[in-house]
C-alpha cells in the first residue's frame, strides 16, 4: 500500500469484515466523513473496497505467511487478533474505535499493549444475544473494564449495553448517520399500483412473516388496492417467509429479489411507495437492539414507513408524522395501520417531507460525524 500522510490525529477503526455488501454503509459513513481525524482501518478480511474506499487499510490477509499462521493460532487460543499493537504503533494511532462489542473484545490484547483509549459502538446482537452467552459474558467483563466509552444508537440500545455490564456513566447515545446527499427525495403521490418494500436479513427479529400476513389482511380489508411487494434480502428464515407468502394470499404479488448492494437498495427505495419493517423480539431473545438503518434511508427518500415499536424504532420514526407504528407482534394493529396508509395515499407526501426533515436534523452523516469527532477529541484529552 502507498504510504499515506495523515491529515490529522489517527483513529484506527476495527471492523471485520470490512465491509459487507449492502449493510456496511452505516459504518462506512463514520469513516468516510471524518474531517479532522485521519481514519485507518484494521481488519481480518477486506471486502468491497471499490464500494467502500478508505485512504488506508491494513488487513491480516496481507500479513506474511508466518504472521498469518501465528495470527490464526493466536485467535484460536485467545479469541484476540495478533499484531494489531504493532500496526497501531506504526501508524501513530491515538484512539481505537471498534465496531461491535465482540470486535472490541478481539482488540483487547492491542489495547493492553498500547494503552490507547478504546471506543466501542454497539449495534444490536452484540448487546443482546451475544451478551447472554457465557463465553462473551466473560470477555465483556474486561471490555467494560478497559473500554473508555460505549456508544449506542438509541435509548433502548443503551439499556441493553448497560444490562450487559457496561458502567452507565460510560454509555452515550450517538445516532448513526446516512448520507442524505446520495438519497434522492421524492414526494409520493397516489398511483394505480402501490409498491411496498421490505428489506433486511431473513431472520425472526425482522418480523417479515408478520408483515406479509398483515399486508394480506389489509388488502382484503381494502378491496381495489393493486399491490406489489418487493422483498430484498435472504437468510435462514427464507422457508418461513415463503410460507407466509402462501398464507397471506399475496402469491405472485410478492417479488423476492435476494441480496442487493446498498446502491441497488436506494434505487428500489426511489421506486417504492411505502416501507414495511415489522421488527420483533425473537424467541431466542435476538432483537434489533437499536433500529434498522433502512428506516432512515426510507425517510430520507420521502417514503412513509410502517413499522413496530420494537427497540429504538420509535426514535427513528416519528409515529403519526413520518410513519405509523404498531406494537410488535400485534398482527391486528399492524394490519390496521397498513390499511390506513394504503387507503389514504394523499397523506404520503406530507409524511415523506417530515421524514426527510427528521433525518436531516438528527441522522445526517456529516452532522453525526462532526459529533463523533468531538467524542474523539474528548477521549484523547482525558
mmCIF file of C-alpha atoms in Angstrom:
data_model
loop_
_atom_site.group_PDB
_atom_site.id
_atom_site.type_symbol
_atom_site.label_atom_id
_atom_site.label_comp_id
_atom_site.label_asym_id
_atom_site.label_seq_id
_atom_site.Cartn_x
_atom_site.Cartn_y
_atom_site.Cartn_z
ATOM 1 C CA UNK A 1 0.000 0.000 0.000
ATOM 2 C CA UNK A 2 1.224 3.502 -0.827
ATOM 3 C CA UNK A 3 2.224 5.426 2.268
ATOM 4 C CA UNK A 4 -0.493 7.869 3.324
ATOM 5 C CA UNK A 5 0.335 11.089 5.151
ATOM 6 C CA UNK A 6 -2.261 11.515 7.959
ATOM 7 C CA UNK A 7 -4.336 14.687 7.692
ATOM 8 C CA UNK A 8 -4.821 14.825 11.456
ATOM 9 C CA UNK A 9 -4.721 12.641 14.560
ATOM 10 C CA UNK A 10 -5.090 8.956 13.665
ATOM 11 C CA UNK A 11 -8.085 6.847 14.692
ATOM 12 C CA UNK A 12 -7.957 3.123 13.992
ATOM 13 C CA UNK A 13 -11.331 1.657 13.009
ATOM 14 C CA UNK A 14 -11.542 -2.062 13.762
ATOM 15 C CA UNK A 15 -14.147 -3.829 11.627
ATOM 16 C CA UNK A 16 -14.170 -7.433 10.385
ATOM 17 C CA UNK A 17 -15.114 -7.979 7.700
ATOM 18 C CA UNK A 18 -14.581 -4.572 6.134
ATOM 19 C CA UNK A 19 -17.223 -4.234 4.809
ATOM 20 C CA UNK A 20 -20.117 -6.459 3.829
ATOM 21 C CA UNK A 21 -22.121 -5.587 0.763
ATOM 22 C CA UNK A 22 -25.444 -3.848 1.254
ATOM 23 C CA UNK A 23 -25.240 -3.377 5.028
ATOM 24 C CA UNK A 24 -21.933 -1.705 5.733
ATOM 25 C CA UNK A 25 -22.865 1.852 4.789
ATOM 26 C CA UNK A 26 -23.676 2.911 8.336
ATOM 27 C CA UNK A 27 -20.143 2.007 9.461
ATOM 28 C CA UNK A 28 -18.580 3.428 6.324
ATOM 29 C CA UNK A 29 -20.225 6.813 6.872
ATOM 30 C CA UNK A 30 -18.485 7.066 10.266
ATOM 31 C CA UNK A 31 -15.161 6.671 8.478
ATOM 32 C CA UNK A 32 -15.612 8.437 5.155
ATOM 33 C CA UNK A 33 -16.988 11.706 6.548
ATOM 34 C CA UNK A 34 -14.228 12.322 9.098
ATOM 35 C CA UNK A 35 -12.726 15.755 8.512
ATOM 36 C CA UNK A 36 -10.247 16.484 11.306
ATOM 37 C CA UNK A 37 -9.259 12.899 12.150
ATOM 38 C CA UNK A 38 -7.389 10.524 9.843
ATOM 39 C CA UNK A 39 -9.031 7.065 9.674
ATOM 40 C CA UNK A 40 -7.098 3.834 9.271
ATOM 41 C CA UNK A 41 -8.994 0.547 9.010
ATOM 42 C CA UNK A 42 -7.765 -2.646 10.687
ATOM 43 C CA UNK A 43 -9.488 -5.820 9.539
ATOM 44 C CA UNK A 44 -9.050 -9.552 9.223
ATOM 45 C CA UNK A 45 -10.878 -9.629 5.901
ATOM 46 C CA UNK A 46 -11.153 -6.864 3.299
ATOM 47 C CA UNK A 47 -14.247 -6.836 1.085
ATOM 48 C CA UNK A 48 -15.965 -4.436 -1.299
ATOM 49 C CA UNK A 49 -13.185 -1.837 -1.293
ATOM 50 C CA UNK A 50 -14.491 -0.352 -4.527
ATOM 51 C CA UNK A 51 -17.813 0.302 -2.832
ATOM 52 C CA UNK A 52 -16.267 1.438 0.464
ATOM 53 C CA UNK A 53 -12.868 3.024 -0.309
ATOM 54 C CA UNK A 54 -10.691 4.308 2.522
ATOM 55 C CA UNK A 55 -7.359 6.147 2.460
ATOM 56 C CA UNK A 56 -5.540 3.478 4.467
ATOM 57 C CA UNK A 57 -6.370 -0.122 5.341
ATOM 58 C CA UNK A 58 -4.380 -2.967 6.897
ATOM 59 C CA UNK A 59 -5.725 -6.495 6.509
ATOM 60 C CA UNK A 60 -4.471 -9.657 8.160
ATOM 61 C CA UNK A 61 -4.745 -11.182 4.692
ATOM 62 C CA UNK A 62 -1.681 -9.110 3.766
ATOM 63 C CA UNK A 63 0.458 -10.390 6.633
ATOM 64 C CA UNK A 64 3.472 -12.527 5.793
ATOM 65 C CA UNK A 65 2.816 -16.263 5.708
ATOM 66 C CA UNK A 66 4.496 -16.642 9.101
ATOM 67 C CA UNK A 67 2.368 -13.897 10.658
ATOM 68 C CA UNK A 68 -0.844 -15.209 9.130
ATOM 69 C CA UNK A 69 -0.168 -18.587 10.718
ATOM 70 C CA UNK A 70 0.644 -17.062 14.117
ATOM 71 C CA UNK A 71 -2.434 -14.832 13.927
ATOM 72 C CA UNK A 72 -4.648 -17.847 13.215
ATOM 73 C CA UNK A 73 -3.195 -19.760 16.169
ATOM 74 C CA UNK A 74 -3.441 -16.728 18.471
ATOM 75 C CA UNK A 75 -7.075 -16.126 17.532
ATOM 76 C CA UNK A 76 -7.921 -19.764 18.178
ATOM 77 C CA UNK A 77 -6.176 -19.790 21.567
ATOM 78 C CA UNK A 78 -7.134 -16.356 22.924
ATOM 79 C CA UNK A 79 -10.003 -15.089 20.790
ATOM 80 C CA UNK A 80 -7.956 -11.964 20.042
ATOM 81 C CA UNK A 81 -6.249 -10.589 16.951
ATOM 82 C CA UNK A 82 -2.455 -10.690 16.855
ATOM 83 C CA UNK A 83 -0.116 -7.884 15.690
ATOM 84 C CA UNK A 84 -2.674 -5.100 15.947
ATOM 85 C CA UNK A 85 -0.481 -3.482 18.605
ATOM 86 C CA UNK A 86 2.414 -3.288 16.138
ATOM 87 C CA UNK A 87 0.168 -1.753 13.500
ATOM 88 C CA UNK A 88 -1.223 0.797 15.946
ATOM 89 C CA UNK A 89 2.261 1.906 16.963
ATOM 90 C CA UNK A 90 3.480 2.069 13.378
ATOM 91 C CA UNK A 91 0.588 4.300 12.299
ATOM 92 C CA UNK A 92 0.833 6.539 15.361
ATOM 93 C CA UNK A 93 -2.775 5.908 16.369
ATOM 94 C CA UNK A 94 -4.188 7.976 19.199
ATOM 95 C CA UNK A 95 -7.503 6.174 19.514
ATOM 96 C CA UNK A 96 -9.140 2.844 18.624
ATOM 97 C CA UNK A 97 -12.779 2.766 17.506
ATOM 98 C CA UNK A 98 -14.147 -0.783 17.428
ATOM 99 C CA UNK A 99 -17.388 -1.572 15.613
ATOM 100 C CA UNK A 100 -19.447 -4.185 17.507
ATOM 101 C CA UNK A 101 -18.751 -5.323 21.048
ATOM 102 C CA UNK A 102 -17.335 -8.691 20.009
ATOM 103 C CA UNK A 103 -14.845 -6.977 17.683
ATOM 104 C CA UNK A 104 -13.729 -4.756 20.558
ATOM 105 C CA UNK A 105 -13.048 -7.882 22.636
ATOM 106 C CA UNK A 106 -10.802 -9.233 19.892
ATOM 107 C CA UNK A 107 -8.772 -5.994 20.049
ATOM 108 C CA UNK A 108 -8.198 -6.057 23.809
ATOM 109 C CA UNK A 109 -4.703 -7.520 23.518
ATOM 110 C CA UNK A 110 -3.659 -4.498 21.463
ATOM 111 C CA UNK A 111 -5.284 -2.159 23.995
ATOM 112 C CA UNK A 112 -3.410 -3.792 26.888
ATOM 113 C CA UNK A 113 -0.159 -3.493 24.965
ATOM 114 C CA UNK A 114 -0.517 0.090 23.727
ATOM 115 C CA UNK A 115 -2.640 1.689 26.436
ATOM 116 C CA UNK A 116 -4.687 3.509 23.791
ATOM 117 C CA UNK A 117 -8.225 4.626 24.609
ATOM 118 C CA UNK A 118 -10.871 2.259 23.225
ATOM 119 C CA UNK A 119 -14.235 3.483 21.931
ATOM 120 C CA UNK A 120 -16.807 0.786 21.129
ATOM 121 C CA UNK A 121 -20.021 1.187 19.167
ATOM 122 C CA UNK A 122 -22.711 -1.438 19.791
ATOM 123 C CA UNK A 123 -25.183 -2.151 17.012
ATOM 124 C CA UNK A 124 -27.616 -4.889 18.033
ATOM 125 C CA UNK A 125 -26.977 -8.573 18.625
ATOM 126 C CA UNK A 126 -23.621 -7.742 20.224
ATOM 127 C CA UNK A 127 -25.564 -6.123 23.092
ATOM 128 C CA UNK A 128 -28.380 -8.687 23.228
ATOM 129 C CA UNK A 129 -27.870 -12.304 22.155
ATOM 130 C CA UNK A 130 -24.055 -12.211 22.430
ATOM 131 C CA UNK A 131 -24.301 -10.711 25.897
ATOM 132 C CA UNK A 132 -26.298 -13.718 27.086
ATOM 133 C CA UNK A 133 -23.667 -16.261 26.042
ATOM 134 C CA UNK A 134 -21.290 -17.298 28.868
ATOM 135 C CA UNK A 135 -18.189 -17.072 26.665
ATOM 136 C CA UNK A 136 -18.928 -13.475 25.670
ATOM 137 C CA UNK A 137 -20.095 -12.535 29.147
ATOM 138 C CA UNK A 138 -16.585 -13.388 30.370
ATOM 139 C CA UNK A 139 -14.957 -11.345 27.610
ATOM 140 C CA UNK A 140 -17.268 -8.407 28.130
ATOM 141 C CA UNK A 141 -16.101 -8.095 31.747
ATOM 142 C CA UNK A 142 -12.667 -6.964 30.559
ATOM 143 C CA UNK A 143 -14.117 -4.893 27.715
ATOM 144 C CA UNK A 144 -16.265 -2.911 30.131
ATOM 145 C CA UNK A 145 -13.284 -2.512 32.447
ATOM 146 C CA UNK A 146 -10.820 -1.285 29.817
ATOM 147 C CA UNK A 147 -13.142 0.442 27.370
ATOM 148 C CA UNK A 148 -13.181 4.211 27.698
ATOM 149 C CA UNK A 149 -16.632 4.849 26.221
ATOM 150 C CA UNK A 150 -19.503 2.831 24.704
ATOM 151 C CA UNK A 151 -21.822 4.247 22.053
ATOM 152 C CA UNK A 152 -25.413 3.164 21.437
ATOM 153 C CA UNK A 153 -27.668 4.384 18.656
ATOM 154 C CA UNK A 154 -30.675 4.942 20.926
ATOM 155 C CA UNK A 155 -32.065 4.690 24.441
ATOM 156 C CA UNK A 156 -33.183 1.060 24.155
ATOM 157 C CA UNK A 157 -29.778 0.006 22.863
ATOM 158 C CA UNK A 158 -28.144 1.944 25.717
ATOM 159 C CA UNK A 159 -30.223 -0.052 28.208
ATOM 160 C CA UNK A 160 -29.083 -3.308 26.582
ATOM 161 C CA UNK A 161 -25.433 -2.220 26.817
ATOM 162 C CA UNK A 162 -25.917 -1.352 30.497
ATOM 163 C CA UNK A 163 -27.631 -4.698 31.136
ATOM 164 C CA UNK A 164 -24.641 -6.428 29.527
ATOM 165 C CA UNK A 165 -22.445 -4.871 32.228
ATOM 166 C CA UNK A 166 -21.160 -1.544 30.910
ATOM 167 C CA UNK A 167 -20.936 1.253 33.504
ATOM 168 C CA UNK A 168 -23.816 3.636 32.818
ATOM 169 C CA UNK A 169 -21.582 6.689 33.150
ATOM 170 C CA UNK A 170 -19.535 5.438 30.186
ATOM 171 C CA UNK A 171 -22.508 4.826 27.868
ATOM 172 C CA UNK A 172 -23.546 7.548 25.449
ATOM 173 C CA UNK A 173 -26.254 7.739 22.802
ATOM 174 C CA UNK A 174 -24.892 8.640 19.381
ATOM 175 C CA UNK A 175 -27.158 8.407 16.356
ATOM 176 C CA UNK A 176 -25.973 6.691 13.217
ATOM 177 C CA UNK A 177 -25.965 8.800 10.079
ATOM 178 C CA UNK A 178 -26.921 8.327 6.454
ATOM 179 C CA UNK A 179 -25.542 10.281 3.529
ATOM 180 C CA UNK A 180 -28.609 12.291 2.593
ATOM 181 C CA UNK A 181 -26.790 13.803 -0.390
ATOM 182 C CA UNK A 182 -26.818 10.354 -2.021
ATOM 183 C CA UNK A 183 -30.505 9.676 -1.325
ATOM 184 C CA UNK A 184 -32.826 11.464 -3.761
ATOM 185 C CA UNK A 185 -36.002 12.823 -2.188
ATOM 186 C CA UNK A 186 -39.314 12.408 -3.967
ATOM 187 C CA UNK A 187 -42.826 13.096 -2.726
ATOM 188 C CA UNK A 188 -45.021 10.023 -3.039
ATOM 189 C CA UNK A 189 -48.291 10.502 -4.909
ATOM 190 C CA UNK A 190 -51.335 8.241 -5.401
ATOM 191 C CA UNK A 191 -50.966 5.820 -8.304
ATOM 192 C CA UNK A 192 -52.582 2.692 -9.693
ATOM 193 C CA UNK A 193 -50.143 0.138 -8.221
ATOM 194 C CA UNK A 194 -48.761 0.556 -4.698
ATOM 195 C CA UNK A 195 -45.221 -0.774 -4.255
ATOM 196 C CA UNK A 196 -44.297 -1.852 -0.719
ATOM 197 C CA UNK A 197 -40.667 -2.598 0.107
ATOM 198 C CA UNK A 198 -39.411 -4.970 2.803
ATOM 199 C CA UNK A 199 -35.642 -5.090 3.181
ATOM 200 C CA UNK A 200 -33.342 -6.973 5.537
ATOM 201 C CA UNK A 201 -31.880 -10.296 6.593
ATOM 202 C CA UNK A 202 -34.471 -13.065 6.741
ATOM 203 C CA UNK A 203 -34.320 -13.650 10.487
ATOM 204 C CA UNK A 204 -37.076 -13.892 13.075
ATOM 205 C CA UNK A 205 -36.325 -10.466 14.566
ATOM 206 C CA UNK A 206 -37.169 -8.772 11.246
ATOM 207 C CA UNK A 207 -40.787 -9.940 11.518
ATOM 208 C CA UNK A 208 -41.267 -10.347 7.782
ATOM 209 C CA UNK A 209 -43.835 -13.188 8.078
ATOM 210 C CA UNK A 210 -45.911 -10.876 10.318
ATOM 211 C CA UNK A 211 -45.637 -8.141 7.705
ATOM 212 C CA UNK A 212 -46.714 -10.372 4.845
ATOM 213 C CA UNK A 213 -49.729 -11.730 6.722
ATOM 214 C CA UNK A 214 -50.749 -8.225 7.813
ATOM 215 C CA UNK A 215 -50.437 -6.981 4.225
ATOM 216 C CA UNK A 216 -52.629 -9.832 3.018
ATOM 217 C CA UNK A 217 -55.310 -8.948 5.566
ATOM 218 C CA UNK A 218 -55.045 -5.217 4.796
ATOM 219 C CA UNK A 219 -55.586 -5.809 1.082
ATOM 220 C CA UNK A 220 -58.652 -7.918 1.804
ATOM 221 C CA UNK A 221 -59.992 -5.117 4.035
ATOM 222 C CA UNK A 222 -59.382 -2.552 1.291
ATOM 223 C CA UNK A 223 -60.644 -4.064 -1.960
ATOM 224 C CA UNK A 224 -59.497 -2.403 -5.116
ATOM 225 C CA UNK A 225 -55.906 -1.873 -3.962
ATOM 226 C CA UNK A 226 -53.427 -3.091 -6.572
ATOM 227 C CA UNK A 227 -50.407 -4.094 -4.517
ATOM 228 C CA UNK A 228 -46.878 -5.184 -5.352
ATOM 229 C CA UNK A 229 -44.493 -6.299 -2.601
ATOM 230 C CA UNK A 230 -40.742 -6.228 -3.158
ATOM 231 C CA UNK A 231 -38.501 -8.115 -0.723
ATOM 232 C CA UNK A 232 -34.746 -7.538 -0.670
ATOM 233 C CA UNK A 233 -32.690 -9.952 1.417
ATOM 234 C CA UNK A 234 -32.248 -13.604 2.261
ATOM 235 C CA UNK A 235 -31.334 -15.707 5.254
ATOM 236 C CA UNK A 236 -32.116 -18.692 7.455
ATOM 237 C CA UNK A 237 -35.849 -17.890 7.718
ATOM 238 C CA UNK A 238 -36.420 -17.980 3.969
ATOM 239 C CA UNK A 239 -38.692 -21.006 4.367
ATOM 240 C CA UNK A 240 -40.892 -19.141 6.862
ATOM 241 C CA UNK A 241 -41.060 -16.151 4.526
ATOM 242 C CA UNK A 242 -42.209 -18.404 1.661
ATOM 243 C CA UNK A 243 -44.800 -19.992 3.942
ATOM 244 C CA UNK A 244 -46.114 -16.563 4.921
ATOM 245 C CA UNK A 245 -46.359 -15.534 1.258
ATOM 246 C CA UNK A 246 -48.624 -18.531 0.727
ATOM 247 C CA UNK A 247 -50.661 -17.929 3.897
ATOM 248 C CA UNK A 248 -51.163 -14.245 3.087
ATOM 249 C CA UNK A 249 -52.786 -14.870 -0.248
ATOM 250 C CA UNK A 250 -50.405 -12.389 -1.868
ATOM 251 C CA UNK A 251 -48.783 -15.036 -4.040
ATOM 252 C CA UNK A 252 -47.422 -13.595 -7.273
ATOM 253 C CA UNK A 253 -47.742 -10.064 -5.933
ATOM 254 C CA UNK A 254 -44.513 -10.692 -3.984
ATOM 255 C CA UNK A 255 -41.171 -10.391 -5.744
ATOM 256 C CA UNK A 256 -38.133 -11.892 -3.987
ATOM 257 C CA UNK A 257 -35.061 -10.004 -5.196
ATOM 258 C CA UNK A 258 -32.450 -11.705 -2.999
ATOM 259 C CA UNK A 259 -29.422 -9.828 -1.712
ATOM 260 C CA UNK A 260 -28.676 -6.459 -3.264
ATOM 261 C CA UNK A 261 -25.986 -3.804 -2.896
ATOM 262 C CA UNK A 262 -26.682 -0.624 -0.957
ATOM 263 C CA UNK A 263 -26.817 1.305 -4.236
ATOM 264 C CA UNK A 264 -29.475 -1.084 -5.547
ATOM 265 C CA UNK A 265 -31.448 -0.759 -2.311
ATOM 266 C CA UNK A 266 -31.533 3.015 -2.760
ATOM 267 C CA UNK A 267 -32.678 2.581 -6.351
ATOM 268 C CA UNK A 268 -35.516 0.357 -5.189
ATOM 269 C CA UNK A 269 -36.458 2.846 -2.470
ATOM 270 C CA UNK A 270 -36.782 5.512 -5.131
ATOM 271 C CA UNK A 271 -39.411 3.454 -6.947
ATOM 272 C CA UNK A 272 -41.460 2.274 -3.969
ATOM 273 C CA UNK A 273 -44.311 3.976 -2.107
ATOM 274 C CA UNK A 274 -44.134 2.504 1.406
ATOM 275 C CA UNK A 275 -41.546 0.703 3.558
ATOM 276 C CA UNK A 276 -42.699 -2.088 5.872
ATOM 277 C CA UNK A 277 -40.388 -3.028 8.765
ATOM 278 C CA UNK A 278 -42.303 -5.159 11.325
ATOM 279 C CA UNK A 279 -39.381 -5.927 13.671
ATOM 280 C CA UNK A 280 -39.948 -8.062 16.770
ATOM 281 C CA UNK A 281 -38.045 -9.793 19.567
ATOM 282 C CA UNK A 282 -37.146 -13.341 18.513
ATOM 283 C CA UNK A 283 -37.898 -16.386 20.639
ATOM 284 C CA UNK A 284 -34.182 -16.715 21.478
ATOM 285 C CA UNK A 285 -34.060 -13.064 22.603
ATOM 286 C CA UNK A 286 -32.434 -11.744 19.434
ATOM 287 C CA UNK A 287 -33.554 -8.180 18.765
ATOM 288 C CA UNK A 288 -32.674 -5.165 16.677
ATOM 289 C CA UNK A 289 -31.082 -3.604 19.744
ATOM 290 C CA UNK A 290 -31.296 -0.241 18.030
ATOM 291 C CA UNK A 291 -33.227 0.042 14.773
ATOM 292 C CA UNK A 292 -32.708 -0.953 11.127
ATOM 293 C CA UNK A 293 -30.905 1.807 9.216
ATOM 294 C CA UNK A 294 -33.197 1.193 6.223
ATOM 295 C CA UNK A 295 -35.748 3.223 8.198
ATOM 296 C CA UNK A 296 -33.502 6.280 7.863
ATOM 297 C CA UNK A 297 -32.812 5.629 4.185
ATOM 298 C CA UNK A 298 -36.545 5.367 3.511
ATOM 299 C CA UNK A 299 -37.462 8.558 5.350
ATOM 300 C CA UNK A 300 -34.629 10.443 3.647
ATOM 301 C CA UNK A 301 -36.076 9.311 0.310
ATOM 302 C CA UNK A 302 -39.555 10.522 1.254
ATOM 303 C CA UNK A 303 -41.004 7.047 1.770
ATOM 304 C CA UNK A 304 -43.622 6.714 4.551
ATOM 305 C CA UNK A 305 -42.772 3.935 6.984
ATOM 306 C CA UNK A 306 -44.909 1.258 8.591
ATOM 307 C CA UNK A 307 -43.087 -0.392 11.470
ATOM 308 C CA UNK A 308 -43.402 -1.542 15.073
ATOM 309 C CA UNK A 309 -42.498 0.000 18.425
ATOM 310 C CA UNK A 310 -39.684 -2.539 18.754
ATOM 311 C CA UNK A 311 -36.378 -1.360 20.270
ATOM 312 C CA UNK A 312 -35.319 2.148 19.152
ATOM 313 C CA UNK A 313 -37.650 2.332 16.157
ATOM 314 C CA UNK A 314 -39.836 4.993 17.888
ATOM 315 C CA UNK A 315 -36.760 7.255 17.954
ATOM 316 C CA UNK A 316 -36.028 6.631 14.275
ATOM 317 C CA UNK A 317 -39.628 7.053 13.056
ATOM 318 C CA UNK A 318 -41.961 9.789 14.311
ATOM 319 C CA UNK A 319 -45.243 7.953 14.803
ATOM 320 C CA UNK A 320 -48.080 9.744 13.046
ATOM 321 C CA UNK A 321 -45.730 12.124 11.239
ATOM 322 C CA UNK A 322 -43.112 10.260 9.179
ATOM 323 C CA UNK A 323 -44.805 6.887 9.505
ATOM 324 C CA UNK A 324 -47.146 4.727 11.545
ATOM 325 C CA UNK A 325 -46.130 2.276 14.290
ATOM 326 C CA UNK A 326 -47.874 -0.747 15.777
ATOM 327 C CA UNK A 327 -46.925 -2.743 18.873
ATOM 328 C CA UNK A 328 -44.598 -5.583 17.927
ATOM 329 C CA UNK A 329 -46.228 -8.969 17.303
ATOM 330 C CA UNK A 330 -49.664 -7.288 17.199
ATOM 331 C CA UNK A 331 -50.901 -8.511 13.822
ATOM 332 C CA UNK A 332 -54.287 -6.812 14.150
ATOM 333 C CA UNK A 333 -52.775 -3.384 14.862
ATOM 334 C CA UNK A 334 -50.212 -3.793 12.075
ATOM 335 C CA UNK A 335 -52.996 -4.723 9.647
ATOM 336 C CA UNK A 336 -54.990 -1.636 10.605
ATOM 337 C CA UNK A 337 -52.167 0.886 10.091
ATOM 338 C CA UNK A 338 -51.312 -0.744 6.774
ATOM 339 C CA UNK A 339 -54.948 -0.493 5.696
ATOM 340 C CA UNK A 340 -54.979 3.151 6.779
ATOM 341 C CA UNK A 341 -51.928 4.098 4.731
ATOM 342 C CA UNK A 342 -52.933 2.064 1.703
ATOM 343 C CA UNK A 343 -56.298 3.823 1.590
ATOM 344 C CA UNK A 344 -55.044 7.371 2.269
ATOM 345 C CA UNK A 345 -52.337 7.940 -0.350
ATOM 346 C CA UNK A 346 -52.966 11.680 -0.099
ATOM 347 C CA UNK A 347 -51.112 11.566 3.264
ATOM 348 C CA UNK A 348 -47.903 10.127 1.794
ATOM 349 C CA UNK A 349 -46.358 13.394 0.556
ATOM 350 C CA UNK A 350 -46.566 15.159 3.923
ATOM 351 C CA UNK A 351 -45.219 12.102 5.749
ATOM 352 C CA UNK A 352 -42.337 11.981 3.297
ATOM 353 C CA UNK A 353 -41.468 15.648 3.845
ATOM 354 C CA UNK A 354 -41.487 15.233 7.615
ATOM 355 C CA UNK A 355 -39.365 12.114 7.358
ATOM 356 C CA UNK A 356 -36.725 13.867 5.262
ATOM 357 C CA UNK A 357 -36.626 16.798 7.706
ATOM 358 C CA UNK A 358 -36.277 14.407 10.657
ATOM 359 C CA UNK A 359 -33.341 12.561 9.104
ATOM 360 C CA UNK A 360 -31.570 15.757 8.038
ATOM 361 C CA UNK A 361 -31.910 17.141 11.557
ATOM 362 C CA UNK A 362 -30.953 14.073 13.636
ATOM 363 C CA UNK A 363 -29.342 11.458 11.393
ATOM 364 C CA UNK A 364 -27.380 13.192 8.648
ATOM 365 C CA UNK A 365 -23.955 11.559 8.271
ATOM 366 C CA UNK A 366 -21.993 14.808 8.118
ATOM 367 C CA UNK A 367 -23.583 16.213 11.234
ATOM 368 C CA UNK A 368 -23.245 12.962 13.155
ATOM 369 C CA UNK A 369 -19.574 12.569 12.217
ATOM 370 C CA UNK A 370 -18.884 16.086 13.470
ATOM 371 C CA UNK A 371 -20.341 14.983 16.786
ATOM 372 C CA UNK A 372 -18.287 11.786 16.617
ATOM 373 C CA UNK A 373 -15.077 13.773 16.151
ATOM 374 C CA UNK A 374 -15.956 15.781 19.244
ATOM 375 C CA UNK A 375 -16.153 12.487 21.143
ATOM 376 C CA UNK A 376 -12.740 11.515 19.756
ATOM 377 C CA UNK A 377 -11.315 14.857 20.934
ATOM 378 C CA UNK A 378 -12.784 14.318 24.380
ATOM 379 C CA UNK A 379 -11.325 10.817 24.765
ATOM 380 C CA UNK A 380 -7.759 11.743 23.836
ATOM 381 C CA UNK A 381 -7.793 14.839 26.040
ATOM 382 C CA UNK A 382 -8.690 12.923 29.210
#
